[in-house]
Tab-separated table of C-alpha atoms in Angstrom:
chain	number	residue	atom	x	y	z
A	1	MET	CA	0.000	0.000	0.000
A	2	PRO	CA	1.216	3.561	-0.637
A	3	LYS	CA	2.469	5.764	2.146
A	4	ASN	CA	0.285	8.720	3.123
A	5	ALA	CA	-2.700	7.228	1.274
A	6	PRO	CA	-5.694	9.611	1.415
A	7	GLU	CA	-9.104	8.451	2.599
A	8	SER	CA	-10.979	9.361	-0.609
A	9	SER	CA	-10.518	7.596	-3.960
A	10	SER	CA	-7.997	10.284	-4.919
A	11	LEU	CA	-4.401	9.126	-4.724
A	12	VAL	CA	-2.865	12.607	-4.990
A	13	GLY	CA	-0.167	12.869	-2.334
A	14	ALA	CA	0.284	9.119	-1.983
A	15	GLU	CA	3.894	7.956	-2.119
A	16	TYR	CA	5.347	4.772	-3.613
A	17	GLU	CA	8.877	3.439	-3.550
A	18	VAL	CA	9.485	2.269	-7.118
A	19	GLU	CA	12.124	1.175	-9.618
A	20	ILE	CA	12.135	3.520	-12.626
A	21	GLY	CA	11.729	1.824	-16.002
A	22	PRO	CA	12.095	3.175	-19.545
A	23	VAL	CA	11.548	6.721	-20.721
A	24	ALA	CA	8.149	7.533	-22.260
A	25	HIS	CA	6.993	10.223	-24.669
A	26	GLY	CA	6.206	13.377	-22.709
A	27	GLY	CA	9.143	13.987	-20.384
A	28	HIS	CA	8.614	11.221	-17.845
A	29	CYS	CA	9.586	7.617	-17.179
A	30	ILE	CA	7.428	4.576	-16.495
A	31	ALA	CA	7.312	2.730	-13.180
A	32	ARG	CA	4.990	0.185	-11.572
A	33	THR	CA	3.935	-0.087	-7.973
A	34	ASP	CA	3.950	-3.386	-6.088
A	35	GLU	CA	0.203	-3.578	-6.836
A	36	GLY	CA	0.872	-3.173	-10.561
A	37	ARG	CA	-0.273	0.431	-10.929
A	38	VAL	CA	1.434	2.315	-13.760
A	39	LEU	CA	3.130	5.564	-12.790
A	40	PHE	CA	4.356	8.251	-15.179
A	41	VAL	CA	7.165	9.730	-13.102
A	42	ARG	CA	8.832	13.108	-13.749
A	43	HIS	CA	12.230	14.162	-12.364
A	44	ALA	CA	13.453	10.549	-12.540
A	45	LEU	CA	15.808	8.618	-14.845
A	46	PRO	CA	15.710	4.990	-16.038
A	47	GLY	CA	17.232	2.535	-13.564
A	48	GLU	CA	16.810	4.746	-10.507
A	49	ARG	CA	15.011	3.805	-7.314
A	50	VAL	CA	12.916	6.692	-6.027
A	51	VAL	CA	10.054	7.689	-3.805
A	52	ALA	CA	7.361	8.900	-6.198
A	53	ARG	CA	4.578	11.180	-4.961
A	54	VAL	CA	1.322	11.083	-6.949
A	55	THR	CA	0.302	14.399	-8.517
A	56	GLU	CA	-2.731	13.221	-10.548
A	57	GLY	CA	-5.011	10.188	-10.448
A	58	ASP	CA	-7.330	8.128	-8.289
A	59	GLU	CA	-8.266	4.514	-7.636
A	60	THR	CA	-10.011	4.232	-11.020
A	61	SER	CA	-7.260	5.816	-13.174
A	62	ARG	CA	-5.532	3.756	-15.870
A	63	PHE	CA	-2.278	5.356	-14.785
A	64	LEU	CA	-1.052	7.857	-12.217
A	65	ARG	CA	1.189	10.878	-12.691
A	66	ALA	CA	3.892	11.380	-10.090
A	67	ASP	CA	7.064	13.264	-9.192
A	68	ALA	CA	10.245	11.695	-7.883
A	69	VAL	CA	10.577	13.503	-4.537
A	70	THR	CA	13.409	11.393	-3.083
A	71	VAL	CA	16.129	9.631	-5.077
A	72	LEU	CA	17.232	6.485	-3.233
A	73	ASP	CA	19.538	5.090	-5.924
A	74	ALA	CA	20.679	7.646	-8.511
A	75	SER	CA	21.577	7.090	-12.166
A	76	LYS	CA	25.101	7.923	-13.313
A	77	ASP	CA	23.407	10.312	-15.747
A	78	ARG	CA	21.890	12.430	-12.952
A	79	ILE	CA	23.284	15.903	-12.213
A	80	PRO	CA	22.091	18.716	-9.941
A	81	ALA	CA	19.600	20.812	-11.900
A	82	PRO	CA	21.334	23.992	-13.165
A	83	CYS	CA	18.054	25.900	-12.777
A	84	PRO	CA	16.941	26.799	-9.226
A	85	TYR	CA	13.288	26.659	-10.316
A	86	ALA	CA	13.406	23.085	-11.641
A	87	GLY	CA	12.123	20.183	-9.602
A	88	PRO	CA	8.925	18.619	-8.249
A	89	GLY	CA	6.096	21.131	-8.034
A	90	ARG	CA	8.177	23.905	-9.569
A	91	CYS	CA	8.454	25.340	-13.113
A	92	GLY	CA	7.085	23.029	-15.800
A	93	GLY	CA	9.077	24.455	-18.707
A	94	CYS	CA	11.929	21.913	-18.623
A	95	ASP	CA	11.766	18.126	-18.270
A	96	TRP	CA	15.406	17.020	-18.100
A	97	GLN	CA	17.330	19.610	-16.071
A	98	HIS	CA	18.451	16.719	-13.849
A	99	ALA	CA	20.074	14.753	-16.721
A	100	LYS	CA	23.450	15.178	-18.403
A	101	PRO	CA	23.152	16.719	-21.907
A	102	GLY	CA	24.260	13.498	-23.628
A	103	ALA	CA	21.776	11.497	-21.563
A	104	GLN	CA	18.975	13.865	-22.587
A	105	ARG	CA	19.705	13.192	-26.236
A	106	ARG	CA	19.843	9.426	-25.643
A	107	LEU	CA	16.466	9.573	-23.899
A	108	LYS	CA	14.969	11.502	-26.803
A	109	GLY	CA	16.419	8.956	-29.216
A	110	GLU	CA	14.797	6.142	-27.240
A	111	VAL	CA	11.444	7.937	-27.458
A	112	VAL	CA	11.748	8.400	-31.238
A	113	ALA	CA	12.698	4.721	-31.677
A	114	GLU	CA	9.799	3.559	-29.497
A	115	GLN	CA	7.258	5.674	-31.395
A	116	LEU	CA	8.560	4.478	-34.765
A	117	HIS	CA	8.293	0.859	-33.636
A	118	ARG	CA	4.910	1.134	-31.928
A	119	LEU	CA	3.056	3.366	-34.403
A	120	ALA	CA	4.808	2.753	-37.729
A	121	GLY	CA	6.273	-0.741	-37.283
A	122	LEU	CA	9.696	0.581	-38.271
A	123	THR	CA	13.129	-0.144	-36.863
A	124	PRO	CA	15.664	2.706	-36.933
A	125	GLU	CA	17.388	0.932	-39.844
A	126	GLU	CA	14.129	0.709	-41.795
A	127	ALA	CA	13.569	4.420	-41.187
A	128	GLY	CA	17.075	5.233	-42.450
A	129	TRP	CA	18.080	6.611	-39.039
A	130	ASP	CA	21.344	6.024	-37.205
A	131	GLY	CA	19.622	6.356	-33.828
A	132	THR	CA	21.312	9.580	-32.760
A	133	VAL	CA	19.800	12.918	-31.769
A	134	VAL	CA	22.129	15.684	-32.913
A	135	PRO	CA	22.666	18.860	-30.884
A	136	ALA	CA	22.417	22.228	-32.615
A	137	GLU	CA	25.637	24.016	-33.439
A	138	GLY	CA	27.155	25.411	-30.237
A	139	ASP	CA	24.878	23.460	-27.907
A	140	LYS	CA	27.274	20.621	-27.042
A	141	LEU	CA	28.156	21.855	-23.570
A	142	PRO	CA	29.549	20.162	-20.431
A	143	ALA	CA	27.163	18.840	-17.795
A	144	GLY	CA	25.880	21.705	-15.647
A	145	GLU	CA	26.077	24.263	-18.459
A	146	VAL	CA	22.853	25.207	-20.214
A	147	PRO	CA	22.479	26.538	-23.781
A	148	GLN	CA	20.607	29.840	-23.865
A	149	TRP	CA	18.432	28.987	-26.826
A	150	ARG	CA	14.863	30.082	-26.200
A	151	THR	CA	14.286	33.196	-28.326
A	152	ARG	CA	10.579	33.279	-27.425
A	153	VAL	CA	9.442	33.018	-23.818
A	154	GLN	CA	5.825	33.331	-22.708
A	155	TYR	CA	5.768	34.487	-19.114
A	156	ALA	CA	2.626	33.930	-17.073
A	157	VAL	CA	1.728	36.672	-14.602
A	158	ASP	CA	0.362	35.929	-11.128
A	159	ALA	CA	-2.277	37.930	-9.238
A	160	ALA	CA	0.433	40.133	-7.708
A	161	GLY	CA	1.723	41.102	-11.156
A	162	ARG	CA	4.921	39.023	-10.944
A	163	ALA	CA	6.189	37.357	-14.119
A	164	GLY	CA	6.999	33.662	-14.024
A	165	LEU	CA	6.438	30.338	-15.733
A	166	ARG	CA	3.637	27.862	-15.228
A	167	ARG	CA	4.087	24.773	-13.125
A	168	HIS	CA	3.717	21.420	-14.858
A	169	ARG	CA	0.107	20.721	-15.969
A	170	SER	CA	-1.067	23.654	-13.877
A	171	HIS	CA	-2.283	27.233	-14.141
A	172	GLU	CA	-0.251	28.143	-11.061
A	173	VAL	CA	2.629	30.532	-11.682
A	174	GLU	CA	6.187	29.962	-10.466
A	175	PRO	CA	7.664	33.478	-10.128
A	176	ILE	CA	11.248	33.604	-11.415
A	177	ASP	CA	14.013	36.180	-11.663
A	178	HIS	CA	15.745	34.499	-14.618
A	179	CYS	CA	15.106	31.647	-17.086
A	180	VAL	CA	18.379	29.806	-17.718
A	181	ILE	CA	17.359	28.588	-21.195
A	182	ALA	CA	16.186	32.027	-22.384
A	183	ALA	CA	18.269	33.533	-25.165
A	184	GLU	CA	20.419	36.529	-24.256
A	185	GLY	CA	18.135	38.797	-26.281
A	186	VAL	CA	15.164	37.800	-24.125
A	187	SER	CA	17.008	37.937	-20.805
A	188	GLU	CA	18.377	41.423	-21.482
A	189	LEU	CA	14.836	42.839	-21.708
A	190	GLY	CA	14.413	42.343	-17.956
A	191	VAL	CA	10.783	41.191	-18.059
A	192	GLU	CA	11.159	39.372	-14.721
A	193	LYS	CA	12.451	42.475	-12.923
A	194	ARG	CA	9.308	44.553	-13.157
A	195	GLU	CA	5.646	44.117	-12.200
A	196	TRP	CA	2.856	43.593	-14.728
A	197	PRO	CA	-0.394	44.623	-13.012
A	198	GLY	CA	-3.526	43.495	-14.815
A	199	MET	CA	-1.655	41.267	-17.272
A	200	ALA	CA	-2.332	37.551	-17.776
A	201	SER	CA	0.838	36.927	-19.777
A	202	VAL	CA	3.835	38.653	-21.337
A	203	GLU	CA	5.544	37.047	-24.321
A	204	ALA	CA	9.086	38.198	-25.065
A	205	ILE	CA	10.631	37.690	-28.522
A	206	ALA	CA	14.253	38.243	-29.540
A	207	ALA	CA	14.746	37.837	-33.283
A	208	THR	CA	17.689	35.930	-34.757
A	209	GLY	CA	19.828	37.891	-37.197
A	210	SER	CA	18.416	41.302	-36.271
A	211	GLN	CA	18.166	43.418	-33.135
A	212	ASP	CA	14.349	43.326	-33.215
A	213	ARG	CA	12.782	42.786	-29.797
A	214	GLN	CA	9.074	42.491	-29.093
A	215	VAL	CA	6.728	41.933	-26.182
A	216	ILE	CA	3.129	40.789	-26.582
A	217	LEU	CA	0.830	41.605	-23.670
A	218	THR	CA	-2.343	39.690	-22.853
A	219	PRO	CA	-4.396	41.738	-20.362
A	220	ARG	CA	-6.835	40.259	-17.891
A	221	PRO	CA	-10.474	41.124	-18.690
A	222	GLY	CA	-11.047	44.853	-18.281
A	223	ALA	CA	-7.433	45.677	-17.450
A	224	ARG	CA	-5.513	48.601	-18.945
A	225	LEU	CA	-2.067	48.227	-20.444
A	226	PRO	CA	0.833	49.310	-18.251
A	227	LEU	CA	3.507	51.673	-19.501
A	228	VAL	CA	6.177	49.322	-20.844
A	229	GLU	CA	9.688	50.403	-19.890
A	230	LEU	CA	12.205	47.604	-20.341
A	231	ASP	CA	15.997	47.487	-20.367
A	232	LYS	CA	16.263	47.481	-24.188
A	233	PRO	CA	14.271	49.104	-27.044
A	234	VAL	CA	11.234	46.962	-27.761
A	235	SER	CA	8.038	46.940	-29.821
A	236	VAL	CA	4.805	46.332	-27.927
A	237	LEU	CA	1.740	44.417	-29.127
A	238	ARG	CA	-1.403	43.428	-27.278
A	239	VAL	CA	-3.863	40.551	-27.553
A	240	GLU	CA	-7.404	41.907	-27.833
A	241	GLU	CA	-9.953	40.510	-25.395
A	242	LYS	CA	-12.814	40.520	-27.903
A	243	ASP	CA	-11.367	38.641	-30.871
A	244	GLY	CA	-8.031	37.300	-29.637
A	245	GLY	CA	-6.284	39.241	-32.409
A	246	VAL	CA	-2.836	40.740	-31.921
A	247	HIS	CA	-2.577	44.494	-32.449
A	248	ARG	CA	0.308	46.946	-32.429
A	249	VAL	CA	0.652	49.369	-29.511
A	250	HIS	CA	3.925	50.947	-30.601
A	251	GLY	CA	6.934	50.003	-32.690
A	252	ARG	CA	6.957	47.497	-35.538
A	253	PRO	CA	4.187	44.877	-35.659
A	254	PHE	CA	6.768	42.318	-36.792
A	255	VAL	CA	10.298	41.078	-36.163
A	256	ARG	CA	12.890	40.279	-38.810
A	257	GLU	CA	14.325	36.772	-38.650
A	258	ARG	CA	17.283	35.544	-40.677
A	259	ALA	CA	17.739	32.076	-42.195
A	260	ASP	CA	19.267	30.543	-45.327
A	261	ASP	CA	20.784	33.947	-46.258
A	262	ARG	CA	17.341	35.514	-46.447
A	263	THR	CA	15.390	37.839	-44.142
A	264	TYR	CA	11.861	36.853	-43.142
A	265	ARG	CA	9.259	39.167	-41.663
A	266	VAL	CA	7.251	37.495	-38.893
A	267	GLY	CA	4.280	39.549	-37.738
A	268	ASN	CA	2.105	39.663	-34.636
A	269	GLY	CA	3.994	36.968	-32.768
A	270	GLY	CA	3.603	34.486	-35.624
A	271	PHE	CA	5.362	31.131	-35.721
A	272	TRP	CA	9.115	30.934	-36.123
A	273	GLN	CA	11.466	28.252	-34.852
A	274	VAL	CA	12.449	29.081	-31.263
A	275	HIS	CA	16.073	27.920	-31.269
A	276	PRO	CA	18.319	30.480	-33.037
A	277	LYS	CA	19.990	27.706	-35.077
A	278	ALA	CA	16.791	25.763	-35.814
A	279	ALA	CA	15.669	27.417	-39.049
A	280	ASP	CA	19.060	27.017	-40.735
A	281	THR	CA	19.472	23.480	-39.373
A	282	LEU	CA	16.099	22.359	-40.715
A	283	VAL	CA	16.457	24.069	-44.092
A	284	ARG	CA	19.826	22.386	-44.545
A	285	ALA	CA	18.428	18.957	-43.620
A	286	VAL	CA	15.409	19.360	-45.914
A	287	MET	CA	17.396	20.593	-48.914
A	288	GLN	CA	20.096	17.938	-48.476
A	289	GLY	CA	17.349	15.325	-48.447
A	290	LEU	CA	15.294	16.642	-51.352
A	291	LEU	CA	18.172	17.691	-53.643
A	292	PRO	CA	16.045	20.173	-55.652
A	293	ARG	CA	16.809	20.583	-59.349
A	294	LYS	CA	16.374	23.572	-61.627
A	295	GLY	CA	12.873	23.537	-63.080
A	296	ASP	CA	11.300	21.395	-60.312
A	297	THR	CA	7.756	22.027	-59.139
A	298	ALA	CA	7.320	21.915	-55.367
A	299	LEU	CA	4.776	22.235	-52.572
A	300	ASP	CA	5.438	23.784	-49.162
A	301	LEU	CA	2.552	22.772	-46.921
A	302	TYR	CA	1.798	24.417	-43.566
A	303	CYS	CA	4.314	26.934	-44.883
A	304	GLY	CA	4.110	29.628	-42.192
A	305	VAL	CA	5.939	32.756	-43.319
A	306	GLY	CA	7.590	30.891	-46.200
A	307	LEU	CA	10.863	29.523	-44.809
A	308	PHE	CA	10.984	26.334	-46.901
A	309	ALA	CA	9.180	27.926	-49.867
A	310	GLY	CA	11.948	30.527	-50.046
A	311	ALA	CA	14.670	27.891	-49.854
A	312	LEU	CA	12.970	25.856	-52.585
A	313	ALA	CA	12.421	28.905	-54.804
A	314	ASP	CA	16.126	29.766	-54.610
A	315	ARG	CA	17.053	26.277	-55.758
A	316	VAL	CA	14.441	25.436	-58.436
A	317	GLY	CA	15.193	28.654	-60.340
A	318	ASP	CA	13.148	30.762	-62.734
A	319	LYS	CA	11.743	27.751	-64.582
A	320	GLY	CA	10.618	26.018	-61.395
A	321	ALA	CA	7.495	26.770	-59.375
A	322	VAL	CA	6.553	26.639	-55.692
A	323	LEU	CA	3.099	26.644	-54.089
A	324	GLY	CA	2.804	27.298	-50.374
A	325	ILE	CA	-0.341	26.642	-48.345
A	326	GLU	CA	-0.896	28.127	-44.880
A	327	SER	CA	-4.037	28.607	-42.776
A	328	GLY	CA	-2.982	31.707	-40.791
A	329	LYS	CA	-4.023	34.980	-42.417
A	330	ARG	CA	-1.147	37.072	-41.043
A	331	ALA	CA	1.393	34.343	-41.850
A	332	VAL	CA	0.163	34.293	-45.463
A	333	GLU	CA	0.565	38.075	-45.678
A	334	ASP	CA	4.101	37.752	-44.348
A	335	ALA	CA	4.933	34.858	-46.686
A	336	ARG	CA	3.749	36.827	-49.711
A	337	HIS	CA	5.836	39.797	-48.580
A	338	ASN	CA	8.893	37.643	-47.896
A	339	LEU	CA	8.745	35.886	-51.260
A	340	GLN	CA	7.590	38.755	-53.467
A	341	GLY	CA	10.885	38.629	-55.386
A	342	PHE	CA	10.029	35.219	-56.841
A	343	ASP	CA	7.657	35.343	-59.828
A	344	ARG	CA	6.809	31.634	-59.727
A	345	VAL	CA	5.964	31.346	-56.035
A	346	ARG	CA	2.317	31.400	-54.991
A	347	ILE	CA	0.949	31.333	-51.435
A	348	GLU	CA	-2.625	30.219	-50.793
A	349	GLN	CA	-4.506	30.684	-47.535
A	350	GLY	CA	-6.550	27.885	-45.990
A	351	LYS	CA	-6.338	24.429	-44.506
A	352	VAL	CA	-4.191	22.042	-46.502
A	353	ASP	CA	-6.875	19.359	-46.758
A	354	GLN	CA	-9.298	21.923	-48.232
A	355	VAL	CA	-7.036	24.063	-50.424
A	356	LEU	CA	-4.877	21.362	-52.006
A	357	PRO	CA	-7.752	19.570	-53.812
A	358	ARG	CA	-8.967	22.921	-55.172
A	359	THR	CA	-5.626	23.738	-56.816
A	360	GLY	CA	-6.124	21.114	-59.502
A	361	ILE	CA	-2.500	20.010	-59.107
A	362	THR	CA	-2.113	16.370	-60.149
A	363	GLU	CA	1.665	15.957	-59.980
A	364	VAL	CA	4.709	17.618	-58.416
A	365	ASP	CA	8.406	16.858	-58.125
A	366	LEU	CA	8.997	17.704	-54.461
A	367	ILE	CA	6.933	18.224	-51.310
A	368	VAL	CA	7.797	19.745	-47.923
A	369	LEU	CA	5.314	19.489	-45.093
A	370	ASP	CA	5.789	20.905	-41.600
A	371	PRO	CA	2.427	20.177	-39.963
A	372	PRO	CA	1.309	21.201	-36.476
A	373	ARG	CA	1.855	18.864	-33.532
A	374	ALA	CA	-1.157	16.693	-34.445
A	375	GLY	CA	0.430	15.727	-37.778
A	376	ALA	CA	-0.958	15.739	-41.314
A	377	GLY	CA	-3.404	12.830	-41.020
A	378	LYS	CA	-4.490	10.045	-43.360
A	379	GLN	CA	-6.516	12.163	-45.802
A	380	VAL	CA	-3.690	14.629	-46.503
A	381	VAL	CA	-1.070	11.870	-46.704
A	382	ARG	CA	-3.117	9.934	-49.282
A	383	HIS	CA	-3.548	13.064	-51.395
A	384	LEU	CA	0.179	13.825	-51.261
A	385	ALA	CA	1.161	10.286	-52.183
A	386	ALA	CA	-1.107	10.474	-55.245
A	387	LEU	CA	0.920	13.427	-56.589
A	388	GLY	CA	3.887	11.155	-57.341
A	389	ALA	CA	6.616	13.368	-55.882
A	390	ARG	CA	10.195	12.217	-56.379
A	391	ARG	CA	10.871	12.981	-52.722
A	392	ILE	CA	8.899	14.256	-49.750
A	393	ALA	CA	10.414	16.013	-46.717
A	394	TYR	CA	8.402	15.707	-43.506
A	395	VAL	CA	9.433	18.073	-40.683
A	396	ALA	CA	7.980	16.912	-37.361
A	397	CYS	CA	7.960	18.394	-33.877
A	398	ASP	CA	6.215	15.317	-32.440
A	399	PRO	CA	7.613	11.805	-33.003
A	400	ALA	CA	4.226	10.168	-32.362
A	401	ALA	CA	2.504	12.199	-35.096
A	402	LEU	CA	5.426	11.542	-37.423
A	403	ALA	CA	5.251	7.796	-36.827
A	404	ARG	CA	1.482	7.690	-37.421
A	405	ASP	CA	1.847	9.587	-40.688
A	406	LEU	CA	4.771	7.399	-41.799
A	407	ALA	CA	2.439	4.425	-41.433
A	408	TYR	CA	-0.114	6.194	-43.651
A	409	PHE	CA	2.579	6.978	-46.208
A	410	ARG	CA	3.596	3.302	-46.268
A	411	GLU	CA	-0.024	2.327	-46.980
A	412	SER	CA	0.070	4.835	-49.856
A	413	GLY	CA	3.330	3.605	-51.386
A	414	TYR	CA	6.038	5.765	-49.790
A	415	LYS	CA	8.894	4.690	-47.535
A	416	PRO	CA	11.468	6.629	-45.472
A	417	ARG	CA	14.792	7.065	-47.203
A	418	THR	CA	16.458	8.865	-44.299
A	419	LEU	CA	15.455	10.220	-40.927
A	420	ARG	CA	17.387	12.712	-38.823
A	421	ALA	CA	16.625	13.875	-35.284
A	422	PHE	CA	17.756	17.192	-33.809
A	423	ASP	CA	17.877	18.406	-30.212
A	424	LEU	CA	16.500	21.890	-30.837
A	425	PHE	CA	14.808	22.103	-27.421
A	426	PRO	CA	17.515	21.259	-24.849
A	427	MET	CA	16.330	20.517	-21.293
A	428	THR	CA	12.815	19.718	-22.558
A	429	HIS	CA	11.401	16.444	-23.894
A	430	HIS	CA	10.769	17.924	-27.343
A	431	VAL	CA	12.713	16.728	-30.383
A	432	GLU	CA	12.563	17.761	-34.043
A	433	CYS	CA	12.781	15.198	-36.845
A	434	VAL	CA	13.213	15.427	-40.609
A	435	ALA	CA	12.155	12.375	-42.611
A	436	ILE	CA	12.850	12.116	-46.333
A	437	LEU	CA	10.421	9.814	-48.172
A	438	GLU	CA	10.489	8.306	-51.635
A	439	PRO	CA	8.296	5.904	-53.612
A	440	ALA	CA	8.570	2.418	-52.112
A	441	GLY	CA	9.418	0.835	-55.452
A	442	LYS	CA	12.539	2.960	-55.810
A	443	GLY	CA	15.850	1.295	-55.003
A	444	ALA	CA	18.100	2.631	-52.298
């Protein structure tokens, strides 16, 4: 029986002494109690023996969530967390502060391999993957040192107006005076030093390749904006209560990001890769996998502000053509602005599954897709496979969604040629993958 077991059916607060098993997708490891209950345990590492305190679940739950509150037998991969706000019940932004950098990458590799096997029936060899997760340039640091990579940080604000980060699976705010993984351009704004009365959140953005800095304020209902005086020049935007739109208060409504020797405008807090090396890393992996030729026709799906469309347009030349599809209105405006120098690039707004059939396109040479975390899904995959592309590049921020879609591609006649995994989110459980697919009948 657990220690400190509550009287009700809730098991929150109950403690179990357990042996920690393998890592699981989501930043935790799996353990079982003596009674056979499954625990998803954070702040633990495989092979450790810990006291795990339940944070979610009751007698009827299929599994319980828990934190390792006491480590009885530590892994050789364990280190003291470099961040003072990491640990059970504290900030939920990082998952692996307590693991050596190399161990973090091995854990992420194990998660990718497990998802490929379970959801796609693929071994690493069958996926064309060497099993490694590669750090971004400059991120290979000794244990105890943390790369300052997060160029976009969304601070939550508590009732007292203090900026912080949310605790794991909670709306509670952990006030902080510094985030160790924040990029220098974010830290130098000094968001944590001042109070934010009436604000629900403050997002800080430090562009890569320019000095553009931006904060996006989300007020609580009925609250007025404070006068924003930070330690560096900054543009200010606000999220409107009525429609959720983002509107300029002062300064530019966009930041200028730099990748693949091109400048991209990203407006109103729109999507851009968070790690300063991520955009270049992913473009390089995609282009090395696709090997575009002059005159190729290509699709860039879920294209955002046009990162991959721009890279493709550069490489397919004046006789090639690129179509980008993106659902976000402001992102489409930015993509059209960013790629206005290319006559044979077209950007369409709408959901991929709705817009693509309306284009009338029946064949293409190359496809890039960078879908949201949920993946592309069976319908989109089937449509893409029917276009007969020579190669398809799939950029994935979630290995489970990638594996599911790889299974759909296999059903539709495409197989992975190569797969690469990148550690673009150090200290967290997130991992970015690039899979290059080709028709299954094609020889290696």
